[in-house]
Amino acid sequence: MNYLHNIGAYFLMIKDMFRRPTKWSVMKTLILKDIDDLVIGSLGIVAFISFFVGGVVAIQTSLNINNPLIPKNLIGFATRQSVILEFAPTFISIIIAGKVGSFITSSIGTMRVTEQIDALEVMGINALNYLVFPKLMAMLLYPFVIAIAMFLGIFGGYVACVYGGYSTSEDFINGVQLDFIPFHIVYAFIKTLVFAFVLATVPSFYGFFMRGGALEVGKASTTAFVWCSVVIILSNYLLTSIMLG
């Protein structure tokens, strides 16, 4: 029953988030700050992981192609498909859930513990709109992060493959271009927008409605990360079944 209560409270939070909007002059500053914290601040770790995981995918693919009848351009093809369809949108989102999700939950949870949220509500401000809505707007730029992850993942595969001696540059590029379906990019970005909504709202829910002290803030951050990951994986399954099934 507790799960059902949390699901209902989550959807009520989303509805209340759009009530009594904060003045645009204030909201603009909040959105820009959250873009810097949530999006710009995540570029470094995303770039690092994407480049090297793309290289690992390419190396693993090349090492498992032992048959001389299998063309070498399959390495580029497999790297492209792996990075665009799953690695960049889904696994980067799970990694970001650990960074962004914990940050959102801990920052809002600390405000709850120190009674800053109560002060906002006493002043007549819709605390949900003031705290959660800017994060949702900031995460609309999350597809930009995933686009960088896609590029660096494929580029990392190219560097590892060519300079590691596993394939030639021509073979890898031909593989990347082989049977390219533009809808796969659309599919990846639709998934990314859904994941962005989850990354902005689920951690906010656990931070906003937590009770207790500093220890409970840490527990809420852990819980938010777990449920973010669960919702992302379930959403990934449903969206893949609907759009590619």
mmCIF file of C-alpha atoms in Angstrom:
data_model
loop_
_atom_site.group_PDB
_atom_site.id
_atom_site.type_symbol
_atom_site.label_atom_id
_atom_site.label_comp_id
_atom_site.label_asym_id
_atom_site.label_seq_id
_atom_site.Cartn_x
_atom_site.Cartn_y
_atom_site.Cartn_z
ATOM 1 C CA MET A 1 0.000 0.000 0.000
ATOM 2 C CA ASN A 2 2.926 2.331 0.636
ATOM 3 C CA TYR A 3 3.980 1.992 -3.019
ATOM 4 C CA LEU A 4 0.471 2.921 -4.193
ATOM 5 C CA HIS A 5 0.478 5.919 -1.848
ATOM 6 C CA ASN A 6 3.820 7.112 -3.221
ATOM 7 C CA ILE A 7 2.653 6.723 -6.833
ATOM 8 C CA GLY A 8 -0.477 8.758 -6.122
ATOM 9 C CA ALA A 9 1.493 11.421 -4.233
ATOM 10 C CA TYR A 10 3.980 11.600 -7.125
ATOM 11 C CA PHE A 11 1.277 12.366 -9.706
ATOM 12 C CA LEU A 12 -0.375 14.879 -7.365
ATOM 13 C CA MET A 13 3.023 16.564 -7.003
ATOM 14 C CA ILE A 14 3.316 16.865 -10.780
ATOM 15 C CA LYS A 15 -0.168 18.441 -10.943
ATOM 16 C CA ASP A 16 0.587 20.893 -8.125
ATOM 17 C CA MET A 17 3.922 21.810 -9.712
ATOM 18 C CA PHE A 18 2.085 23.812 -12.400
ATOM 19 C CA ARG A 19 -0.179 25.716 -9.983
ATOM 20 C CA ARG A 20 0.520 29.334 -8.975
ATOM 21 C CA PRO A 21 3.630 29.815 -11.134
ATOM 22 C CA THR A 22 6.508 31.921 -9.870
ATOM 23 C CA LYS A 23 7.214 35.260 -11.570
ATOM 24 C CA TRP A 24 9.223 34.826 -14.769
ATOM 25 C CA SER A 25 11.982 37.197 -13.633
ATOM 26 C CA VAL A 26 12.664 34.887 -10.678
ATOM 27 C CA MET A 27 12.002 31.659 -12.584
ATOM 28 C CA LYS A 28 14.491 32.575 -15.323
ATOM 29 C CA THR A 29 17.306 32.846 -12.779
ATOM 30 C CA LEU A 30 16.356 29.526 -11.197
ATOM 31 C CA ILE A 31 16.254 27.758 -14.582
ATOM 32 C CA LEU A 32 19.676 29.100 -15.614
ATOM 33 C CA LYS A 33 21.173 28.002 -12.296
ATOM 34 C CA ASP A 34 19.719 24.504 -12.684
ATOM 35 C CA ILE A 35 20.989 24.282 -16.279
ATOM 36 C CA ASP A 36 24.475 24.985 -14.955
ATOM 37 C CA ASP A 37 24.166 22.494 -12.070
ATOM 38 C CA LEU A 38 22.336 19.653 -13.807
ATOM 39 C CA VAL A 39 23.295 19.847 -17.506
ATOM 40 C CA ILE A 40 26.582 21.715 -17.874
ATOM 41 C CA GLY A 41 27.954 20.092 -14.724
ATOM 42 C CA SER A 42 27.308 16.617 -16.139
ATOM 43 C CA LEU A 43 29.145 17.080 -19.446
ATOM 44 C CA GLY A 44 32.556 16.092 -18.100
ATOM 45 C CA ILE A 45 31.616 12.698 -16.669
ATOM 46 C CA VAL A 46 29.371 11.950 -19.667
ATOM 47 C CA ALA A 47 32.161 12.739 -22.153
ATOM 48 C CA PHE A 48 34.708 10.638 -20.254
ATOM 49 C CA ILE A 49 32.469 7.567 -19.901
ATOM 50 C CA SER A 50 31.078 7.759 -23.450
ATOM 51 C CA PHE A 51 34.486 7.944 -25.131
ATOM 52 C CA PHE A 52 35.990 4.972 -23.315
ATOM 53 C CA VAL A 53 32.893 2.769 -23.308
ATOM 54 C CA GLY A 54 32.548 3.341 -27.060
ATOM 55 C CA GLY A 55 36.154 2.185 -27.393
ATOM 56 C CA VAL A 56 35.471 -0.912 -25.291
ATOM 57 C CA VAL A 57 32.403 -1.805 -27.401
ATOM 58 C CA ALA A 58 34.463 -1.578 -30.594
ATOM 59 C CA ILE A 59 37.343 -3.639 -29.167
ATOM 60 C CA GLN A 60 35.023 -6.325 -27.771
ATOM 61 C CA THR A 61 33.222 -6.567 -31.113
ATOM 62 C CA SER A 62 36.468 -6.895 -33.058
ATOM 63 C CA LEU A 63 37.841 -9.542 -30.679
ATOM 64 C CA ASN A 64 34.712 -11.654 -31.116
ATOM 65 C CA ILE A 65 34.882 -11.601 -34.909
ATOM 66 C CA ASN A 66 37.199 -14.492 -35.619
ATOM 67 C CA ASN A 67 35.699 -15.649 -38.888
ATOM 68 C CA PRO A 68 37.546 -14.127 -41.884
ATOM 69 C CA LEU A 69 34.284 -14.267 -43.866
ATOM 70 C CA ILE A 70 32.701 -11.655 -41.566
ATOM 71 C CA PRO A 71 33.468 -8.147 -42.909
ATOM 72 C CA LYS A 72 35.403 -5.783 -40.661
ATOM 73 C CA ASN A 73 32.857 -3.011 -41.194
ATOM 74 C CA LEU A 74 30.608 -4.926 -38.790
ATOM 75 C CA ILE A 75 32.683 -3.391 -35.979
ATOM 76 C CA GLY A 76 31.562 0.138 -36.875
ATOM 77 C CA PHE A 77 27.989 -1.038 -37.412
ATOM 78 C CA ALA A 78 27.810 -2.757 -34.008
ATOM 79 C CA THR A 79 29.387 0.223 -32.256
ATOM 80 C CA ARG A 80 26.908 2.645 -33.827
ATOM 81 C CA GLN A 81 23.877 0.511 -32.992
ATOM 82 C CA SER A 82 24.994 -0.137 -29.420
ATOM 83 C CA VAL A 83 25.788 3.500 -28.686
ATOM 84 C CA ILE A 84 22.764 5.134 -30.349
ATOM 85 C CA LEU A 85 20.067 2.649 -29.359
ATOM 86 C CA GLU A 86 20.991 1.789 -25.782
ATOM 87 C CA PHE A 87 24.235 3.008 -24.324
ATOM 88 C CA ALA A 88 23.873 6.773 -24.836
ATOM 89 C CA PRO A 89 20.186 7.256 -23.955
ATOM 90 C CA THR A 90 19.686 4.518 -21.346
ATOM 91 C CA PHE A 91 22.922 3.728 -19.533
ATOM 92 C CA ILE A 92 24.114 7.328 -19.456
ATOM 93 C CA SER A 93 20.731 8.204 -17.918
ATOM 94 C CA ILE A 94 21.245 5.617 -15.179
ATOM 95 C CA ILE A 95 24.703 7.056 -14.487
ATOM 96 C CA ILE A 96 23.284 10.580 -14.458
ATOM 97 C CA ALA A 97 20.593 9.378 -12.027
ATOM 98 C CA GLY A 98 23.388 8.816 -9.531
ATOM 99 C CA LYS A 99 24.845 12.289 -10.003
ATOM 100 C CA VAL A 100 21.879 14.514 -10.814
ATOM 101 C CA GLY A 101 19.314 12.507 -8.836
ATOM 102 C CA SER A 102 21.379 12.564 -5.652
ATOM 103 C CA PHE A 103 22.073 16.278 -6.080
ATOM 104 C CA ILE A 104 18.384 17.144 -6.523
ATOM 105 C CA THR A 105 17.215 14.982 -3.621
ATOM 106 C CA SER A 106 19.893 16.195 -1.233
ATOM 107 C CA SER A 107 19.430 19.890 -2.107
ATOM 108 C CA ILE A 108 15.634 19.822 -1.758
ATOM 109 C CA GLY A 109 15.809 17.471 1.239
ATOM 110 C CA THR A 110 18.215 19.816 3.018
ATOM 111 C CA MET A 111 15.760 22.653 2.436
ATOM 112 C CA ARG A 112 13.022 20.508 3.965
ATOM 113 C CA VAL A 113 15.157 19.642 7.000
ATOM 114 C CA THR A 114 16.145 23.278 7.577
ATOM 115 C CA GLU A 115 12.492 24.381 7.160
ATOM 116 C CA GLN A 116 13.242 26.595 4.145
ATOM 117 C CA ILE A 117 10.371 24.945 2.240
ATOM 118 C CA ASP A 118 8.015 25.759 5.108
ATOM 119 C CA ALA A 119 9.192 29.376 4.934
ATOM 120 C CA LEU A 120 8.425 29.500 1.191
ATOM 121 C CA GLU A 121 4.915 28.191 1.766
ATOM 122 C CA VAL A 122 4.313 30.659 4.604
ATOM 123 C CA MET A 123 5.218 33.487 2.180
ATOM 124 C CA GLY A 124 2.542 32.209 -0.229
ATOM 125 C CA ILE A 125 4.984 30.752 -2.768
ATOM 126 C CA ASN A 126 4.171 27.449 -4.436
ATOM 127 C CA ALA A 127 7.264 25.579 -3.266
ATOM 128 C CA LEU A 128 6.808 22.801 -5.828
ATOM 129 C CA ASN A 129 6.737 25.280 -8.705
ATOM 130 C CA TYR A 130 9.654 27.232 -7.223
ATOM 131 C CA LEU A 131 11.887 24.181 -6.641
ATOM 132 C CA VAL A 132 10.857 21.428 -9.087
ATOM 133 C CA PHE A 133 9.654 23.254 -12.208
ATOM 134 C CA PRO A 134 13.038 24.932 -12.937
ATOM 135 C CA LYS A 135 14.728 21.525 -12.772
ATOM 136 C CA LEU A 136 12.215 20.103 -15.230
ATOM 137 C CA MET A 137 12.828 22.996 -17.623
ATOM 138 C CA ALA A 138 16.594 22.641 -17.267
ATOM 139 C CA MET A 139 16.436 18.925 -18.072
ATOM 140 C CA LEU A 140 14.782 19.701 -21.403
ATOM 141 C CA LEU A 141 18.365 20.335 -22.550
ATOM 142 C CA TYR A 142 19.312 16.794 -21.545
ATOM 143 C CA PRO A 143 19.046 15.504 -25.168
ATOM 144 C CA PHE A 144 21.978 17.825 -25.929
ATOM 145 C CA VAL A 145 24.058 15.841 -23.412
ATOM 146 C CA ILE A 146 22.971 12.546 -24.990
ATOM 147 C CA ALA A 147 23.860 13.832 -28.482
ATOM 148 C CA ILE A 148 27.389 14.504 -27.217
ATOM 149 C CA ALA A 149 27.457 11.021 -25.668
ATOM 150 C CA MET A 150 26.464 9.472 -29.020
ATOM 151 C CA PHE A 151 29.166 11.336 -30.918
ATOM 152 C CA LEU A 152 31.915 10.627 -28.399
ATOM 153 C CA GLY A 153 30.891 6.977 -28.057
ATOM 154 C CA ILE A 154 31.227 6.374 -31.794
ATOM 155 C CA PHE A 155 34.390 8.501 -31.960
ATOM 156 C CA GLY A 156 35.889 6.538 -29.066
ATOM 157 C CA GLY A 157 35.142 3.323 -30.946
ATOM 158 C CA TYR A 158 36.825 4.758 -34.039
ATOM 159 C CA VAL A 159 39.971 5.770 -32.139
ATOM 160 C CA ALA A 160 40.237 2.433 -30.308
ATOM 161 C CA CYS A 161 39.615 0.440 -33.478
ATOM 162 C CA VAL A 162 41.867 2.309 -35.881
ATOM 163 C CA TYR A 163 44.771 3.151 -33.580
ATOM 164 C CA GLY A 164 44.555 -0.217 -31.846
ATOM 165 C CA GLY A 165 44.972 -1.991 -35.176
ATOM 166 C CA TYR A 166 41.632 -3.801 -35.059
ATOM 167 C CA SER A 167 40.257 -2.269 -38.257
ATOM 168 C CA THR A 168 40.994 0.326 -40.889
ATOM 169 C CA SER A 169 39.482 3.792 -40.873
ATOM 170 C CA GLU A 170 37.571 3.092 -44.103
ATOM 171 C CA ASP A 171 36.051 -0.140 -42.782
ATOM 172 C CA PHE A 172 34.909 1.484 -39.530
ATOM 173 C CA ILE A 173 33.348 4.509 -41.259
ATOM 174 C CA ASN A 174 31.619 2.247 -43.802
ATOM 175 C CA GLY A 175 30.214 0.231 -40.895
ATOM 176 C CA VAL A 176 28.916 3.362 -39.174
ATOM 177 C CA GLN A 177 27.124 4.361 -42.389
ATOM 178 C CA LEU A 178 25.844 0.836 -43.145
ATOM 179 C CA ASP A 179 22.013 0.479 -43.167
ATOM 180 C CA PHE A 180 21.544 3.645 -41.133
ATOM 181 C CA ILE A 181 17.916 4.208 -40.085
ATOM 182 C CA PRO A 182 17.206 7.872 -39.147
ATOM 183 C CA PHE A 183 14.248 6.837 -36.977
ATOM 184 C CA HIS A 184 16.712 5.294 -34.512
ATOM 185 C CA ILE A 185 17.913 8.812 -33.675
ATOM 186 C CA VAL A 186 14.303 9.963 -33.177
ATOM 187 C CA TYR A 187 13.647 6.923 -30.988
ATOM 188 C CA ALA A 188 16.736 7.657 -28.875
ATOM 189 C CA PHE A 189 15.772 11.302 -28.309
ATOM 190 C CA ILE A 190 12.161 10.454 -27.441
ATOM 191 C CA LYS A 191 13.504 8.049 -24.821
ATOM 192 C CA THR A 192 15.877 10.745 -23.622
ATOM 193 C CA LEU A 193 13.061 13.252 -23.060
ATOM 194 C CA VAL A 194 11.094 10.679 -21.038
ATOM 195 C CA PHE A 195 14.190 9.893 -18.982
ATOM 196 C CA ALA A 196 14.804 13.626 -18.467
ATOM 197 C CA PHE A 197 11.302 13.969 -17.000
ATOM 198 C CA VAL A 198 12.002 11.045 -14.660
ATOM 199 C CA LEU A 199 15.402 12.438 -13.635
ATOM 200 C CA ALA A 200 13.867 15.798 -12.741
ATOM 201 C CA THR A 201 10.719 14.673 -10.919
ATOM 202 C CA VAL A 202 11.456 11.390 -9.086
ATOM 203 C CA PRO A 203 14.420 12.750 -7.044
ATOM 204 C CA SER A 204 12.438 15.940 -6.393
ATOM 205 C CA PHE A 205 9.585 13.842 -4.997
ATOM 206 C CA TYR A 206 11.819 12.018 -2.518
ATOM 207 C CA GLY A 207 13.551 15.226 -1.490
ATOM 208 C CA PHE A 208 10.373 17.277 -1.103
ATOM 209 C CA PHE A 209 8.396 14.763 0.942
ATOM 210 C CA MET A 210 11.177 13.394 3.139
ATOM 211 C CA ARG A 211 10.992 13.720 6.912
ATOM 212 C CA GLY A 212 13.733 13.595 9.514
ATOM 213 C CA GLY A 213 17.258 14.938 9.740
ATOM 214 C CA ALA A 214 20.575 14.783 7.939
ATOM 215 C CA LEU A 215 20.695 10.963 8.018
ATOM 216 C CA GLU A 216 17.312 10.745 6.298
ATOM 217 C CA VAL A 217 18.585 13.080 3.541
ATOM 218 C CA GLY A 218 21.234 10.484 2.676
ATOM 219 C CA LYS A 219 18.678 7.672 2.761
ATOM 220 C CA ALA A 220 16.301 9.651 0.537
ATOM 221 C CA SER A 221 19.125 10.232 -1.994
ATOM 222 C CA THR A 222 19.820 6.496 -2.148
ATOM 223 C CA THR A 223 16.120 5.670 -2.514
ATOM 224 C CA ALA A 224 15.715 8.275 -5.257
ATOM 225 C CA PHE A 225 18.615 6.792 -7.228
ATOM 226 C CA VAL A 226 17.198 3.264 -6.943
ATOM 227 C CA TRP A 227 13.705 4.258 -8.077
ATOM 228 C CA CYS A 228 15.053 6.520 -10.826
ATOM 229 C CA SER A 229 16.964 3.549 -12.218
ATOM 230 C CA VAL A 230 13.930 1.256 -11.931
ATOM 231 C CA VAL A 231 11.612 3.726 -13.689
ATOM 232 C CA ILE A 232 14.185 4.391 -16.434
ATOM 233 C CA ILE A 233 14.627 0.673 -17.136
ATOM 234 C CA LEU A 234 10.870 0.027 -17.160
ATOM 235 C CA SER A 235 10.273 3.052 -19.396
ATOM 236 C CA ASN A 236 13.024 1.852 -21.705
ATOM 237 C CA TYR A 237 11.351 -1.542 -22.034
ATOM 238 C CA LEU A 238 7.922 -0.058 -22.740
ATOM 239 C CA LEU A 239 9.165 2.563 -25.215
ATOM 240 C CA THR A 240 11.295 -0.001 -27.073
ATOM 241 C CA SER A 241 8.335 -2.390 -27.310
ATOM 242 C CA ILE A 242 6.039 0.349 -28.582
ATOM 243 C CA MET A 243 8.389 2.150 -30.998
ATOM 244 C CA LEU A 244 10.552 -0.679 -32.332
ATOM 245 C CA GLY A 245 8.429 -3.740 -31.634
#
